[in-house]
């Protein structure tokens, strides 16, 4: 598991946080840690937990609007309207995003679902 996390961290650092959020085959491959050509919610959340940590430039454990770098999603995710996204708010946003992407509602994302434009 440690090597999987290391691989994801290296990938995020090499591509940059903005590209880490990009929906491409490389991101899908990085999320699919068990290499079964499907991404579960747990894999999705683990990937974005690392993205969150990389984006948290000042290390305060939350993302401000500049660190988050997506004004529309920030507005949606900041449920308590404190101007910050905490890890719980980010997990809720990612769960919502996962459900939007899971077109056939089978609790797995395929590459096709990941690449589709919801």
Short mmCIF file of N, CA and C in Angstrom, two decimals, residues 56-98:
data_model
loop_
_atom_site.label_atom_id
_atom_site.label_comp_id
_atom_site.label_asym_id
_atom_site.label_seq_id
_atom_site.Cartn_x
_atom_site.Cartn_y
_atom_site.Cartn_z
N UNK A 56 -2.80 21.68 -0.30
CA UNK A 56 -2.73 22.43 0.96
C UNK A 56 -1.33 23.00 1.13
N UNK A 57 -1.04 24.03 0.38
CA UNK A 57 0.31 24.59 0.31
C UNK A 57 0.82 25.10 1.66
N UNK A 58 -0.04 25.66 2.48
CA UNK A 58 0.42 26.21 3.76
C UNK A 58 0.32 25.20 4.90
N UNK A 59 -0.16 24.00 4.62
CA UNK A 59 -0.18 22.93 5.61
C UNK A 59 -1.11 23.14 6.78
N UNK A 60 -2.15 23.94 6.59
CA UNK A 60 -3.07 24.20 7.71
C UNK A 60 -4.21 23.19 7.81
N UNK A 61 -4.22 22.20 6.91
CA UNK A 61 -5.23 21.15 6.98
C UNK A 61 -6.55 21.48 6.32
N UNK A 62 -6.66 22.66 5.73
CA UNK A 62 -7.85 23.07 4.99
C UNK A 62 -7.40 23.74 3.69
N UNK A 63 -8.33 23.84 2.75
CA UNK A 63 -8.04 24.52 1.49
C UNK A 63 -8.82 25.81 1.42
N UNK A 64 -8.11 26.90 1.14
CA UNK A 64 -8.82 28.15 0.86
C UNK A 64 -9.18 28.16 -0.62
N UNK A 65 -9.84 29.21 -1.06
CA UNK A 65 -10.32 29.25 -2.45
C UNK A 65 -9.18 29.23 -3.45
N UNK A 66 -8.06 29.86 -3.12
CA UNK A 66 -6.90 29.87 -4.02
C UNK A 66 -6.31 28.47 -4.11
N UNK A 67 -6.12 27.80 -2.98
CA UNK A 67 -5.56 26.45 -2.98
C UNK A 67 -6.50 25.47 -3.69
N UNK A 68 -7.79 25.63 -3.48
CA UNK A 68 -8.77 24.72 -4.08
C UNK A 68 -8.82 24.87 -5.59
N UNK A 69 -8.76 26.12 -6.06
CA UNK A 69 -8.61 26.44 -7.48
C UNK A 69 -9.78 25.99 -8.36
N UNK A 70 -10.99 26.07 -7.84
CA UNK A 70 -12.19 25.79 -8.63
C UNK A 70 -13.35 26.51 -7.95
N UNK A 71 -13.61 27.78 -8.33
CA UNK A 71 -14.60 28.59 -7.61
C UNK A 71 -15.99 27.97 -7.52
N UNK A 72 -16.48 27.37 -8.60
CA UNK A 72 -17.82 26.80 -8.57
C UNK A 72 -17.91 25.62 -7.60
N UNK A 73 -16.94 24.71 -7.69
CA UNK A 73 -16.94 23.57 -6.78
C UNK A 73 -16.68 24.01 -5.34
N UNK A 74 -15.87 25.05 -5.17
CA UNK A 74 -15.59 25.56 -3.82
C UNK A 74 -16.88 26.03 -3.17
N UNK A 75 -17.65 26.80 -3.90
CA UNK A 75 -18.93 27.31 -3.38
C UNK A 75 -19.84 26.15 -2.96
N UNK A 76 -19.90 25.11 -3.79
CA UNK A 76 -20.73 23.94 -3.51
C UNK A 76 -20.21 23.16 -2.29
N UNK A 77 -18.89 23.00 -2.22
CA UNK A 77 -18.28 22.16 -1.18
C UNK A 77 -18.24 22.82 0.19
N UNK A 78 -18.15 24.13 0.23
CA UNK A 78 -18.02 24.85 1.50
C UNK A 78 -19.37 24.94 2.20
N UNK A 79 -19.80 23.83 2.74
CA UNK A 79 -21.15 23.71 3.31
C UNK A 79 -21.37 24.64 4.50
N UNK A 80 -20.35 24.84 5.32
CA UNK A 80 -20.54 25.71 6.49
C UNK A 80 -20.19 27.17 6.19
N UNK A 81 -19.85 27.46 4.96
CA UNK A 81 -19.60 28.83 4.48
C UNK A 81 -18.57 29.58 5.32
N UNK A 82 -17.50 28.85 5.71
CA UNK A 82 -16.43 29.50 6.47
C UNK A 82 -15.26 29.93 5.60
N UNK A 83 -15.40 29.77 4.29
CA UNK A 83 -14.34 30.19 3.38
C UNK A 83 -13.20 29.20 3.27
N UNK A 84 -13.41 27.97 3.76
CA UNK A 84 -12.39 26.93 3.72
C UNK A 84 -13.06 25.59 3.43
N UNK A 85 -12.32 24.72 2.79
CA UNK A 85 -12.78 23.34 2.59
C UNK A 85 -11.95 22.46 3.52
N UNK A 86 -12.63 21.82 4.47
CA UNK A 86 -11.93 20.91 5.36
C UNK A 86 -11.99 19.50 4.76
N UNK A 87 -11.23 18.56 5.31
CA UNK A 87 -11.22 17.22 4.73
C UNK A 87 -12.60 16.56 4.62
N UNK A 88 -13.47 16.78 5.60
CA UNK A 88 -14.81 16.18 5.54
C UNK A 88 -15.62 16.78 4.40
N UNK A 89 -15.52 18.08 4.20
CA UNK A 89 -16.23 18.72 3.09
C UNK A 89 -15.68 18.22 1.75
N UNK A 90 -14.37 18.03 1.68
CA UNK A 90 -13.77 17.53 0.45
C UNK A 90 -14.23 16.10 0.17
N UNK A 91 -14.27 15.26 1.20
CA UNK A 91 -14.74 13.88 1.01
C UNK A 91 -16.19 13.86 0.53
N UNK A 92 -17.02 14.73 1.09
CA UNK A 92 -18.43 14.80 0.67
C UNK A 92 -18.53 15.25 -0.79
N UNK A 93 -17.72 16.23 -1.16
CA UNK A 93 -17.70 16.68 -2.56
C UNK A 93 -17.28 15.55 -3.48
N UNK A 94 -16.24 14.82 -3.09
CA UNK A 94 -15.74 13.72 -3.94
C UNK A 94 -16.77 12.59 -4.04
N UNK A 95 -17.47 12.30 -2.96
CA UNK A 95 -18.52 11.27 -3.01
C UNK A 95 -19.63 11.69 -3.97
N UNK A 96 -20.00 12.96 -3.92
CA UNK A 96 -21.02 13.49 -4.83
C UNK A 96 -20.52 13.40 -6.28
N UNK A 97 -19.28 13.79 -6.50
CA UNK A 97 -18.69 13.74 -7.84
C UNK A 97 -18.66 12.30 -8.36
N UNK A 98 -18.26 11.36 -7.49
CA UNK A 98 -18.21 9.95 -7.87
C UNK A 98 -19.59 9.48 -8.33
#
